[in-house]
XYZ file of C-alpha atoms in Angstrom:
652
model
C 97.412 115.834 -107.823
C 100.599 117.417 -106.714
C 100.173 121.242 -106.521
C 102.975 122.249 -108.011
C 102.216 120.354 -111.238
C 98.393 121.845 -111.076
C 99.949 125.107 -111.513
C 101.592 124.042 -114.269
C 98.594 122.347 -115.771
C 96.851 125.982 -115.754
C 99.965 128.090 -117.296
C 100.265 124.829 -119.340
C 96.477 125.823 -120.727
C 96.673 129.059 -120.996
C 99.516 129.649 -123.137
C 98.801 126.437 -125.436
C 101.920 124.887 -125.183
C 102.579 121.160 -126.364
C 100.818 118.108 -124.713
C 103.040 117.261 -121.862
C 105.623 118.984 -120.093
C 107.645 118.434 -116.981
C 106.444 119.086 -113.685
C 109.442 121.231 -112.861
C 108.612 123.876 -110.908
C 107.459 126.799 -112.293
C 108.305 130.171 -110.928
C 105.677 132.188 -109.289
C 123.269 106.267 -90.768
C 126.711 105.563 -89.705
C 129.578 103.103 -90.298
C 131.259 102.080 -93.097
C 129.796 99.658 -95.511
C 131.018 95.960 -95.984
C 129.335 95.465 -98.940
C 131.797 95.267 -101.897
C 131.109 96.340 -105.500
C 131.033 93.553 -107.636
C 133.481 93.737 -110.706
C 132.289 94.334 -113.801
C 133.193 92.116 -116.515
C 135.324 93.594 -119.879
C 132.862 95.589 -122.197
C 130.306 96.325 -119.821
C 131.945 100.207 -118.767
C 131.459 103.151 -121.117
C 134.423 104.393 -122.012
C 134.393 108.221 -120.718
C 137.863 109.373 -120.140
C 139.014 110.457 -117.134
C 135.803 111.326 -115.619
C 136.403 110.260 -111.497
C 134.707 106.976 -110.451
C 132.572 107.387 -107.464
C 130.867 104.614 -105.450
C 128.925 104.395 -102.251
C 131.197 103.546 -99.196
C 129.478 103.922 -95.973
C 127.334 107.188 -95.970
C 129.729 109.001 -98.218
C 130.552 108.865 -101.808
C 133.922 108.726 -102.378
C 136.222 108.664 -105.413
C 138.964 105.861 -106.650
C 141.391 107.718 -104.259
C 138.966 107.545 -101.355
C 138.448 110.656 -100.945
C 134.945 112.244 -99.946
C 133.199 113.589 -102.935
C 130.171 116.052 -102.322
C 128.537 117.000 -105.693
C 127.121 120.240 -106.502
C 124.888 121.384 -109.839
C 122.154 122.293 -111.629
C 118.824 120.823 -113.087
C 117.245 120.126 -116.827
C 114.268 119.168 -118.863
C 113.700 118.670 -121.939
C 109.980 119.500 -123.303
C 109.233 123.108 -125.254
C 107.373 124.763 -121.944
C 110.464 124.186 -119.869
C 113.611 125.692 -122.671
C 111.239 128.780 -123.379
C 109.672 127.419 -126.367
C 112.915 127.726 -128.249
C 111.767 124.654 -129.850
C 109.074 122.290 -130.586
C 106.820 119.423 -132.478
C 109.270 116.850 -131.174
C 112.560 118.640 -132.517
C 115.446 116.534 -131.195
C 117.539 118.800 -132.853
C 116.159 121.887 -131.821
C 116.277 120.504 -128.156
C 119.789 119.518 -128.048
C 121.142 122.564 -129.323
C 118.852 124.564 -126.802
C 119.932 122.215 -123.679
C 123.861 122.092 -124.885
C 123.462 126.057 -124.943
C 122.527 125.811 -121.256
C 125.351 123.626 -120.182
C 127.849 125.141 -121.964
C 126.443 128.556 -120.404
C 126.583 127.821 -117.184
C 130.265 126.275 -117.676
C 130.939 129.967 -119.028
C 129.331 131.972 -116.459
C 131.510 130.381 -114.095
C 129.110 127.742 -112.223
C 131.145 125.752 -110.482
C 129.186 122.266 -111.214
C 129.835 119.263 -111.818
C 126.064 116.865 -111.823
C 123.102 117.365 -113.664
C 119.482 116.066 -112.928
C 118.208 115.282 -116.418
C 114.260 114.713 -116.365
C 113.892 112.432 -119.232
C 110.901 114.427 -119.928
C 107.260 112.167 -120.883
C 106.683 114.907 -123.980
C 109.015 112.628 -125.704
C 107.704 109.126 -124.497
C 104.056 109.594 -124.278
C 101.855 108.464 -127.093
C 100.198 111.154 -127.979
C 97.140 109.279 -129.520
C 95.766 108.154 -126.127
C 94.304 110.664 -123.789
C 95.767 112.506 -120.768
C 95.008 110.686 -117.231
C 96.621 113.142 -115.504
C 99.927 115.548 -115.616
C 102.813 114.227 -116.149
C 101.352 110.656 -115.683
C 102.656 107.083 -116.558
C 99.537 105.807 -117.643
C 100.583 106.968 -121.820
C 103.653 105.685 -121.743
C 104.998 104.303 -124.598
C 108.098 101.974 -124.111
C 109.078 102.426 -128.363
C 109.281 105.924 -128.171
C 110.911 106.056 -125.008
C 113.656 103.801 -126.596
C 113.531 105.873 -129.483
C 114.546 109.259 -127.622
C 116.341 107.491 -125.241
C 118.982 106.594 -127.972
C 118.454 109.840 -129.826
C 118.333 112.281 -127.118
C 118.836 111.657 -123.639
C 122.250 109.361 -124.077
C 123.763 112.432 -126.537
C 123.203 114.333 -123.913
C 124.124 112.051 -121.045
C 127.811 112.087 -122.893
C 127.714 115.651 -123.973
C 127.013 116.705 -120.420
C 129.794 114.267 -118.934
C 132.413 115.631 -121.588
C 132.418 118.504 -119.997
C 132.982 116.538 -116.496
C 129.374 116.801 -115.744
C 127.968 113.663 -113.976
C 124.424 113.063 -114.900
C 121.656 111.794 -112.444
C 118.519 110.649 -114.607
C 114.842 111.046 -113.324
C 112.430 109.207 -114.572
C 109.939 110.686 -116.778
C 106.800 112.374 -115.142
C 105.563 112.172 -111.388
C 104.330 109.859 -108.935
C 100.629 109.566 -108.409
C 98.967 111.198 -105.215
C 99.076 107.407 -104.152
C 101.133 104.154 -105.139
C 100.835 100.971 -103.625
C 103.940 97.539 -103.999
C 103.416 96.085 -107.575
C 100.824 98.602 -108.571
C 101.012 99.823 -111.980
C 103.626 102.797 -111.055
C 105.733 100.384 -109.783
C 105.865 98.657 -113.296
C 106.082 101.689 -114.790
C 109.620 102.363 -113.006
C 110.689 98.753 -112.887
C 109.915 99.395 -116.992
C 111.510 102.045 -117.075
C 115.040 101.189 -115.071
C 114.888 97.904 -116.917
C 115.258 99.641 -120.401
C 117.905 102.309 -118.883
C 119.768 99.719 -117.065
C 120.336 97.635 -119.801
C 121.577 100.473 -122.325
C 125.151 99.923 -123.483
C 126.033 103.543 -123.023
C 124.173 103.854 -119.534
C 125.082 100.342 -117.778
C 127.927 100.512 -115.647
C 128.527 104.529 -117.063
C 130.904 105.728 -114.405
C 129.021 109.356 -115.421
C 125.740 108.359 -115.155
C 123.501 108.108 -111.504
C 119.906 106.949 -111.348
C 117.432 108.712 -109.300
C 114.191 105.853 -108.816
C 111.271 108.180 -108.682
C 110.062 111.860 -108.800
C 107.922 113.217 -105.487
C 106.235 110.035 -103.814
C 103.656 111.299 -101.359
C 101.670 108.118 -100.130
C 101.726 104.325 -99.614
C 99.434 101.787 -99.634
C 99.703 99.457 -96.738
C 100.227 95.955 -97.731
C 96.488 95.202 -96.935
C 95.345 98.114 -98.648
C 93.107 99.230 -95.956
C 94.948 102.651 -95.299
C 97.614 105.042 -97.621
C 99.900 107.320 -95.601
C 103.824 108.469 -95.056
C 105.885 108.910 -91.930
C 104.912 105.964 -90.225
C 107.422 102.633 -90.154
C 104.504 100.734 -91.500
C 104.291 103.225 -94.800
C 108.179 103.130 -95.060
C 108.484 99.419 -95.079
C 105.941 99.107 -97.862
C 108.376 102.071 -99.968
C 111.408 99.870 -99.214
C 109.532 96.964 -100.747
C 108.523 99.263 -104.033
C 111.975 100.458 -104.202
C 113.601 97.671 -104.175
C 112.099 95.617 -106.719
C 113.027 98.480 -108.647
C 117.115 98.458 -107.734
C 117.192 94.655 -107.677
C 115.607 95.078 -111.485
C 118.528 97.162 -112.070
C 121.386 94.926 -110.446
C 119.551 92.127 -112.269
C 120.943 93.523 -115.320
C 124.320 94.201 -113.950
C 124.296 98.172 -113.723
C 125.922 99.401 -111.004
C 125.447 102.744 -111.130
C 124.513 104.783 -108.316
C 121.175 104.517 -107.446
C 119.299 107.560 -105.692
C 115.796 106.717 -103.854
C 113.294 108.995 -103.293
C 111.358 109.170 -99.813
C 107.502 109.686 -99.218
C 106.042 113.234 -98.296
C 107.292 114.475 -101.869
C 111.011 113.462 -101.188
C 110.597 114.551 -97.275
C 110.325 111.578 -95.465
C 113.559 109.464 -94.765
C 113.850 108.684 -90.996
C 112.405 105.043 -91.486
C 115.155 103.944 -93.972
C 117.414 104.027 -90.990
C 115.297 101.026 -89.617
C 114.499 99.089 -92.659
C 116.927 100.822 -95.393
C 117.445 99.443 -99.750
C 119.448 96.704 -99.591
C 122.110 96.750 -101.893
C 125.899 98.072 -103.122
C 125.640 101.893 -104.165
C 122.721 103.374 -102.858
C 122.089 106.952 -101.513
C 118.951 108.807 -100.701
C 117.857 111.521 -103.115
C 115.342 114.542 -101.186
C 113.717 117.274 -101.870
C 114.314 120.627 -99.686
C 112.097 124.097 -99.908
C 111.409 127.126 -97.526
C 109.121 125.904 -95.481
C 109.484 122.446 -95.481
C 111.522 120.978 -92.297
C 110.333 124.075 -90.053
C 112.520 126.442 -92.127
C 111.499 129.827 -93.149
C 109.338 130.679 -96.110
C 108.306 134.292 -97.208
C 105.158 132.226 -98.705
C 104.275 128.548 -97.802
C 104.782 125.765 -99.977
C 102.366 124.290 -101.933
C 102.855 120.627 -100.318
C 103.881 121.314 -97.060
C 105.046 123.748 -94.551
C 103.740 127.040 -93.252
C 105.112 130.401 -94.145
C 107.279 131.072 -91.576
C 109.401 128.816 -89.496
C 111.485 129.163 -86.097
C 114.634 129.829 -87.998
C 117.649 127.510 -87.269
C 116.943 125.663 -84.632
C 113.135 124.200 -86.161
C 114.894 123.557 -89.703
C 117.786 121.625 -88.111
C 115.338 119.829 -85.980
C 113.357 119.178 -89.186
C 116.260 118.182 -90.773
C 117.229 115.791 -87.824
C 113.866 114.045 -87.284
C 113.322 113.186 -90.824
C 116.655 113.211 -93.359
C 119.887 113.056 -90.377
C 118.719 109.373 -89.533
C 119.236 108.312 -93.544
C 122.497 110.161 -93.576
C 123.837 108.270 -90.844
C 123.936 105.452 -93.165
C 124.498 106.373 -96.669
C 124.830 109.298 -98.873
C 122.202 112.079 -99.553
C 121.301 114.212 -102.647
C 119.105 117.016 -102.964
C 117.584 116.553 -106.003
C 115.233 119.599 -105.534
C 116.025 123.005 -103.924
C 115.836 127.059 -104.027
C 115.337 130.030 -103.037
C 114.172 133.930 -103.815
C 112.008 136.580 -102.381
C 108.496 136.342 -103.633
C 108.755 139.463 -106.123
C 111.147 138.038 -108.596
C 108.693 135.200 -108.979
C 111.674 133.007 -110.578
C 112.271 130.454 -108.122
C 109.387 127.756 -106.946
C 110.698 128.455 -103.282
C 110.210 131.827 -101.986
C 112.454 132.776 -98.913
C 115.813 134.895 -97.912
C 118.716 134.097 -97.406
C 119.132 135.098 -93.993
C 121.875 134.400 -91.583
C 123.183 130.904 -90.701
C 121.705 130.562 -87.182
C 119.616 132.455 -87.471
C 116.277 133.585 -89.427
C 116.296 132.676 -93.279
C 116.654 129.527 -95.238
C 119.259 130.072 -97.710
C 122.302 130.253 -95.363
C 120.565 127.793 -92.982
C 120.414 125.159 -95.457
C 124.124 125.766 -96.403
C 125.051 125.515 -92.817
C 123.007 122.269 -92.068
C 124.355 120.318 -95.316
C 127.627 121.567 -94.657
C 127.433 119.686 -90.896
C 126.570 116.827 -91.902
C 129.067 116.267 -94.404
C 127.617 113.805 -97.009
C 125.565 116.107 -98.978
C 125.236 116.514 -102.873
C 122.812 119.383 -103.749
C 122.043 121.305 -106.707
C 119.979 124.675 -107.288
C 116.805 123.896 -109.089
C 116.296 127.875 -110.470
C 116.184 127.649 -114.048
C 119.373 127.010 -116.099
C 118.009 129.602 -118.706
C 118.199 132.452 -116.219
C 121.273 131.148 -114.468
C 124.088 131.593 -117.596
C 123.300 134.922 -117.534
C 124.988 135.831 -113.915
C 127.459 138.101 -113.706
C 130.265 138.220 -111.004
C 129.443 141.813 -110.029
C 127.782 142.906 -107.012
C 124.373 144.671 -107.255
C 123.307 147.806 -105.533
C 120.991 148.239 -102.862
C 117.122 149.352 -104.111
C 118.263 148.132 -107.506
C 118.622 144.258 -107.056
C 117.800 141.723 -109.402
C 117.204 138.011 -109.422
C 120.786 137.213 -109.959
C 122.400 139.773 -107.853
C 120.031 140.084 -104.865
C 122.109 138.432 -101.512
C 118.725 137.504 -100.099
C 117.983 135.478 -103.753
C 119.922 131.411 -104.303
C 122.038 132.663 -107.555
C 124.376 135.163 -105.976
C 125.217 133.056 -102.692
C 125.042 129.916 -104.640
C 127.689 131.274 -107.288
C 130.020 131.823 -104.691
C 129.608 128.926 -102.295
C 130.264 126.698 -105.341
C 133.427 128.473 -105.620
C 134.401 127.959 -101.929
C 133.371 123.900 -102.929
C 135.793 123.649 -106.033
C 138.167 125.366 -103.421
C 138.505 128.815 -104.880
C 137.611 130.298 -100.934
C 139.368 132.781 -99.547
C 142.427 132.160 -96.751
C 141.317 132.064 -93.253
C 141.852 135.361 -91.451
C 143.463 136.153 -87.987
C 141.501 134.824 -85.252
C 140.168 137.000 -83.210
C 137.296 135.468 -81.123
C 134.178 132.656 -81.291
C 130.685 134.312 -81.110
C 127.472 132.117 -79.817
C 124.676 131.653 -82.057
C 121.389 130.497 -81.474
C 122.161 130.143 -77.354
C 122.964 132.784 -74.634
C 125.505 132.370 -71.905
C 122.839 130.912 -69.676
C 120.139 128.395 -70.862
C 117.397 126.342 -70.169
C 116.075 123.520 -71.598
C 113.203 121.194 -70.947
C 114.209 117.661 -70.120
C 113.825 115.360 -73.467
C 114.270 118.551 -75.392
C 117.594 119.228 -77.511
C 118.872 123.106 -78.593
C 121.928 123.516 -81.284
C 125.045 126.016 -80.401
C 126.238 127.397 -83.513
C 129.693 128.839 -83.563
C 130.779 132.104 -85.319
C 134.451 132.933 -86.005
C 135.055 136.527 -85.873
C 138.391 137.536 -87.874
C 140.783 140.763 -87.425
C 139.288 142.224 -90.879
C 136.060 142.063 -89.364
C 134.892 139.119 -91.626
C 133.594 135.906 -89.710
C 132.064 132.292 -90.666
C 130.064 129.673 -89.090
C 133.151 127.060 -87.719
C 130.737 124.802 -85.437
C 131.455 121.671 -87.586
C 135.140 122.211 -86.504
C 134.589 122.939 -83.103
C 135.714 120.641 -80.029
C 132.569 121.133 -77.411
C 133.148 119.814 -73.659
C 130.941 119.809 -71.284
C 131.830 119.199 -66.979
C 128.190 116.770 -66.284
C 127.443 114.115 -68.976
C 124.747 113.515 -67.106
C 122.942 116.408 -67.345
C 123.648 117.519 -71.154
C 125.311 115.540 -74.006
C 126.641 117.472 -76.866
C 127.265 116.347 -80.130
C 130.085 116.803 -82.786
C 127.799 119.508 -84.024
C 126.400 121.462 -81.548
C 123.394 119.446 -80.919
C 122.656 119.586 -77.414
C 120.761 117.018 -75.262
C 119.362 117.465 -72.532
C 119.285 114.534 -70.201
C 118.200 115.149 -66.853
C 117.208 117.474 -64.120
C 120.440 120.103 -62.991
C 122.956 122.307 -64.253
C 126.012 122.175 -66.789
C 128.698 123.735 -68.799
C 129.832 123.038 -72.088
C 133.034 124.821 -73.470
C 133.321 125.480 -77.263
C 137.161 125.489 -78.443
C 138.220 125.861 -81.593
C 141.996 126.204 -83.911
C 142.371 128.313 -86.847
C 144.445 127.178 -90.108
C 146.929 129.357 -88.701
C 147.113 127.397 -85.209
C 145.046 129.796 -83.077
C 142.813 128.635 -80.573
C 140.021 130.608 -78.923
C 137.486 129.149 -76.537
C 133.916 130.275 -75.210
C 131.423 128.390 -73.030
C 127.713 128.774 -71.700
C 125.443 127.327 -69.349
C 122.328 124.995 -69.054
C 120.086 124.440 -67.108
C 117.477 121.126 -67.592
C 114.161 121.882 -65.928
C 111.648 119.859 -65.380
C 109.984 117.122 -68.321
C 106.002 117.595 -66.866
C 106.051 121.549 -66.607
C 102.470 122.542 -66.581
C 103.192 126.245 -68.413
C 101.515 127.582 -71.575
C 105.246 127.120 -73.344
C 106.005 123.325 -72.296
C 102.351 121.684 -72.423
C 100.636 121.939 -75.616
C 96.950 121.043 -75.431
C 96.165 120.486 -79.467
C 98.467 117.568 -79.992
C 95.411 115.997 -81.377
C 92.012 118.230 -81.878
C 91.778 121.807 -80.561
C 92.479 122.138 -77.130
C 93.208 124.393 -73.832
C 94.971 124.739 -71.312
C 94.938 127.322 -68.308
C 98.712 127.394 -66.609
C 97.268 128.901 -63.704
C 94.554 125.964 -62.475
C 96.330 123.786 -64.665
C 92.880 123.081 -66.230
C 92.853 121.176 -69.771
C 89.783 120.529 -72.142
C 90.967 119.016 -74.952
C 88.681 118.542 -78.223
C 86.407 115.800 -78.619
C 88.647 112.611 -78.494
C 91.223 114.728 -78.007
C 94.996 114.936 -76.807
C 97.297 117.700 -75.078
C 100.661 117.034 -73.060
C 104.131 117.335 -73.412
C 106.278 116.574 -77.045
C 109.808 116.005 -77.088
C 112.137 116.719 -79.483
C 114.873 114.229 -79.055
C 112.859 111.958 -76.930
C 112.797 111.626 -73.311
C 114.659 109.208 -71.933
C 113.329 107.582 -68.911
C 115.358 104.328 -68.518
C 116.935 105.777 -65.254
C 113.817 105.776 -63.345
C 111.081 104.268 -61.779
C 107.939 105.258 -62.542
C 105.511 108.237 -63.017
C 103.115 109.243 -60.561
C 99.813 111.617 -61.866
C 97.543 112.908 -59.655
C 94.099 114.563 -60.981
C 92.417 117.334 -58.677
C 89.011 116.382 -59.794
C 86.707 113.223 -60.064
C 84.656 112.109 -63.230
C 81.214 111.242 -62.240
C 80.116 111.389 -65.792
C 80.082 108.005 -67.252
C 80.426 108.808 -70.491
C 83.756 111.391 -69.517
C 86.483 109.174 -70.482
C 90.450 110.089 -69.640
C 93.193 108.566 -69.461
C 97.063 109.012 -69.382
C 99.635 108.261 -72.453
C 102.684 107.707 -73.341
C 104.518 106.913 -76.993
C 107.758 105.913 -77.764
C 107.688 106.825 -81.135
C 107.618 110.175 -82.604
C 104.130 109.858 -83.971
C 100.441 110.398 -82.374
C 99.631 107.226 -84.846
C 101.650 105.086 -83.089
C 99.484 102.840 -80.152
C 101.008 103.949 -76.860
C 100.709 102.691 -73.450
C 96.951 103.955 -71.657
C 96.258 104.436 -68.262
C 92.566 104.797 -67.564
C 91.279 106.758 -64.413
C 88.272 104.768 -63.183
C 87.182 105.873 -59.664
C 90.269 107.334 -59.104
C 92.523 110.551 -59.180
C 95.362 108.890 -59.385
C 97.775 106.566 -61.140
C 101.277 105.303 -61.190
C 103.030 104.148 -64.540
C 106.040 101.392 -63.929
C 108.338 102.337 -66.583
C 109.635 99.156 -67.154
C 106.419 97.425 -67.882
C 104.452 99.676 -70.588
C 102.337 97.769 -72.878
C 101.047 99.423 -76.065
C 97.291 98.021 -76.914
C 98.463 95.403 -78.858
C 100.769 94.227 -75.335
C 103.929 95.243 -76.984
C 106.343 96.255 -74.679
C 107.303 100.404 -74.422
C 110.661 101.411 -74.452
C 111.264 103.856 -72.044
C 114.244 105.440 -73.226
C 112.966 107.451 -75.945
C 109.062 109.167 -75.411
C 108.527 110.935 -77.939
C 104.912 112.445 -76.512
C 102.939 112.167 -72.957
C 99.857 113.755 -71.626
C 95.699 112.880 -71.729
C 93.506 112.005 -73.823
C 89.691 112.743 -73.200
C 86.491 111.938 -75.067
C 86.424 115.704 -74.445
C 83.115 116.237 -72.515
C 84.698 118.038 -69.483
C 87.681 119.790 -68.054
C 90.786 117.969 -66.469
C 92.779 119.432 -63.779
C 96.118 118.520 -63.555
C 97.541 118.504 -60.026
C 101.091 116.897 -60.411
C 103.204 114.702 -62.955
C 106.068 113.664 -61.223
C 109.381 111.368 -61.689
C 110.371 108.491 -58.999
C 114.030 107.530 -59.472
């Protein structure tokens, strides 16, 4: 079971609340799209005023005027646990009143929001007469009472909410199983499910009204059933088949509403979409996004993933890179899921700071990476209940609270959704760019990547992150490239510069630059070679001695993968022999960013040496290796004896 939702099995329990709640949280790729949007015929639109109409184009939404449209709001859920047991025994008039309080609350407080993600919660469609399976399972559901509460509760408040210019992005009701597999019965469920929504005169074609496919996937069956898994292309192909038998159920009927799919890895896993991606008009790519998860920072880990502290910036952007930048190349992206809060107010299922945006932290991180990337819809998952009670007025030091605590989501939140609706305050006078996150010299490993974050530093002493509207240069292409955003690649071995430039609103331009250096791809130190890629290894950097674990693997990761097209071949040479017939060891190489994957093996038989041809790497099953992105290279060892690495080197 998901972790989260065993937590809220227990305080579930223990405070005898009603059978089935939601599992919300409890607090403790590029180019535009040629696909057109079919027309819909007379009749089949919901007529709700002069709410915006927003479609998919390319990998941004964008309005009737074609502008770019980011959303930002706020989540809901409708079972007595979640609204404070304000009502109860199935009181769809005690919930609407409670959940119209909470959206007209935050629209008072002065939210800035304009979405919703409305759990159509399973206390209303499970039958209560059968017994539990699990929490927050599909395996009660009851398609007459979920059309029953569908008309009289979730569509009043579908329109109430977009009334008040509030689009509304529906989640199914419960959670995914630990494991779901094409055609199994959670994929019925949803197909169900969609079918019924789809087809709902006030839901089909509402211009209001976005569909999110699924809540928290972890796992996939393979299509033989032999293994379950995530983060493989084998495991995301099998999700793009589940998925879209759902979306094609729903263009079946002829809604064509925004559709949101979820990833695997609880809404983590995305990279594979780029490769096989949902076919289909209006589709974007709901995730999920904690401390912890992606490399960022956590005060305390997650309970699905993540440790409790991360590398700051540069891991969470590489995080966010590897696994959700390669889906928002081509479409949009919402974060369905997301917050925030040091662990003492207990109010938020994320606990983090803020921190500084390139630097330590999550909060301003996340901002800052969303921000970049320019297609981004979030909302803050904290609890609505708490959140209409902010106040616009600064705390005091040693007297924080939840809402008024800088290092806690509300208080930044508040006023970045501001800046969003474009209340922000006037650019200052330009006074000078700051680095952040490099020095004025660098070095970075061959196949490796670092991000340069640029800070504007104003007359009045105020300053903000500008690196999205920086111009970067650099004097050797071949050495570094650097991206639109400050991603930095390094290519091969020598020395560059890149200059930084950018121009204020008022038409002042300030430049700053820094070096790097790209050192060696095989460096045999304790910082570059990591000998527990696979089982617990080590590695001495002065003899250059490795012992992996038993069947084990150490050598060299890279980030942004290594490209090796340019050269030749690789030459290894081993300072000692292996008399031991039963001392396996050979040499590896993968060009994908996964141990899983079957690389290309080199075996040392009676010999110390070997010499890889780059251009002719054959994986085990004699598929050809591309050799312009390695993603990881080193030994592997049945793990009976020590290796001693005398040289890796490159022939051009």
């Amino acid at each position: 079971m998901h972790m989260k939702t065993l937590w809220n099995l227990f305080l579930f329990l223990a405070l005898f609340v009603v059978s089935s709640c939601s599992d919300d949280k409890m607090p403790e790729e590029s180019g535009e799209s040629d696909v057109e949007t079919p027309e819909e015929k007379p009749g089949d639109t919901p007529d709700i005023g002069n709410m915006p109409k927003l479609s998919v184009v390319g990998r941004y939404l964008r309005n009737e005027e074609g502008d770019i449209v980011n959303l930002h709001g706020f989540a809901m859920t409708f079972s007595p646990f979640f609204n404070q047991n304000t009502w109860g025994d199935y009181d769809v008039d005690g919930c609407m009143r409670h959940n119209k309080k909470q959206i007209d609350g935050m629209l008072s407080a002065g939210w800035r929001v304009n979405f919703v993600r409305m759990h159509l919660d399973p206390y209303w469609s499970d039958d209560p007469a059968l017994p539990s399976v699990r929490y927050e399972g599909h395996e009660r559901f009851s398609e007459s009472r979920f059309r029953k509460y569908l008309d009289e509760l979730f569509v009043p408040m579908a329109e109430y909410a977009n009334e008040r210019g509030i689009y509304v992005v529906m989640r199914p009701p419960g959670v995914s199983p630990d494991t779901i597999a094409v055609g199994d019965d959670y994929n019925d469920f949803l197909i169900k499910v969609w079918d019924i929504v789809s087809q709902h005169p006030k839901l089909k074609n509402n211009k209001g009204v976005m569909f999110e496919l699924a809540n928290e996937p972890i796992n996939i069956m393979t299509a033989d059933g032999s293994r379950c898994g995530s983060g493989e292309q084998i495991f995301y192909d099998q999700m793009k088949i589940f998925c879209q038998a759902i979306v094609d159920k729903i263009r079946d009927n002829g809604a064509r509403n925004i559709i949101w799919v979820p990833g695997l890895g609880y809404q983590s896993q995305y990279s594979g979409y780029a490769i096989n991606p949902i076919e289909g008009d209006n589709i974007g790519y709901a995730i999920h996004v904690y401390p912890g998860w992606y490399g960022s920072d956590a005060e305390k880990e997650s309970a699905e993933q993540g440790g409790s502290w991360g590398g700051g910036y540069e891991s969470f952007q590489q995080g966010w890179d590897n696994s959700i930048q390669p889906a928002a190349n081509i479409a949009p992206i919402m974060v369905t899921e997301m917050d925030w809060a040091p662990a003492k107010y207990d109010s938020t299922w994320g606990k983090s700071y803020t921190g500084v945006a390139g630097g330590y932290g999550f909060g301003a991180n996340f901002k800052y990476i969303v921000d970049k990337c320019g297609n981004v819809s979030w909302l803050l998952f904290a609890g609505s209940h708490l959140l209409i009670d902010f106040k616009d007025v600064p705390g005091e030091e040693g007297a924080y609270t939840f809402l008024n605590d800088p290092e806690a989501c509300p208080w930044p939140v508040y006023h970045w959704f501001k800046e969003y609706a474009g209340e922000e305050i006037p650019e200052g006078d330009l006074e000078s760019l700051e680095l952040v996150n490099v020095n004025t010299e660098n070095e970075i490993r061959m196949g490796d990547a670092c991000y340069a974050a640029i800070k504007a530093v104003y007359a009045d002493g105020s300053s903000q992150m500008v690196t999205e509207k920086v111009k970067f240069t650099c004097d050797n292409p071949d050495i570094v490239t650097v991206g639109e955003l400050g991603k930095i690649s390094a290519l091969k071995q020598g020395e560059a510069t890149v200059i930084a430039s950018y121009t204020s609103q008022k038409d002042v331009t300030k430049e700053i630059s820094f070096k790097v250096r790209v050192l060696n791809p095989f460096l045999l130190t304790m910082e570059m070679f990591n000998p527990s890629i696979f089982g617990t290894g080590s590695f001495d950097e002065d003899t250059h001695v490795l012992i992996t674990g038993q069947w084990g693997f150490g050598g060299w990761e890279y980030k942004s993968g290594l490209d090796l097209s340019g050269y030749k071949s690789i030459h290894v040479e081993l300072g000692n022999d292996y008399a031991d017939p039963n001392f396996a060891v050979s040499f590896r190489l993968f060009d994908e960013n996964t141990y899983w994957a079957s690389p290309a093996a080199y075996d040392f038989v009676n010999t110390r040496k070997i010499t890889v041809d780059l251009h002719n790497m054959k994986d085990g099953n004699g598929d050809k290796l591309e050799p312009s992105h390695l993603y990881i290279i080193g030994f592997w060892s049945s793990g009976k004896g020590p290796i001693v690495i005398n040289s890796v080197t490159l022939e051009e």
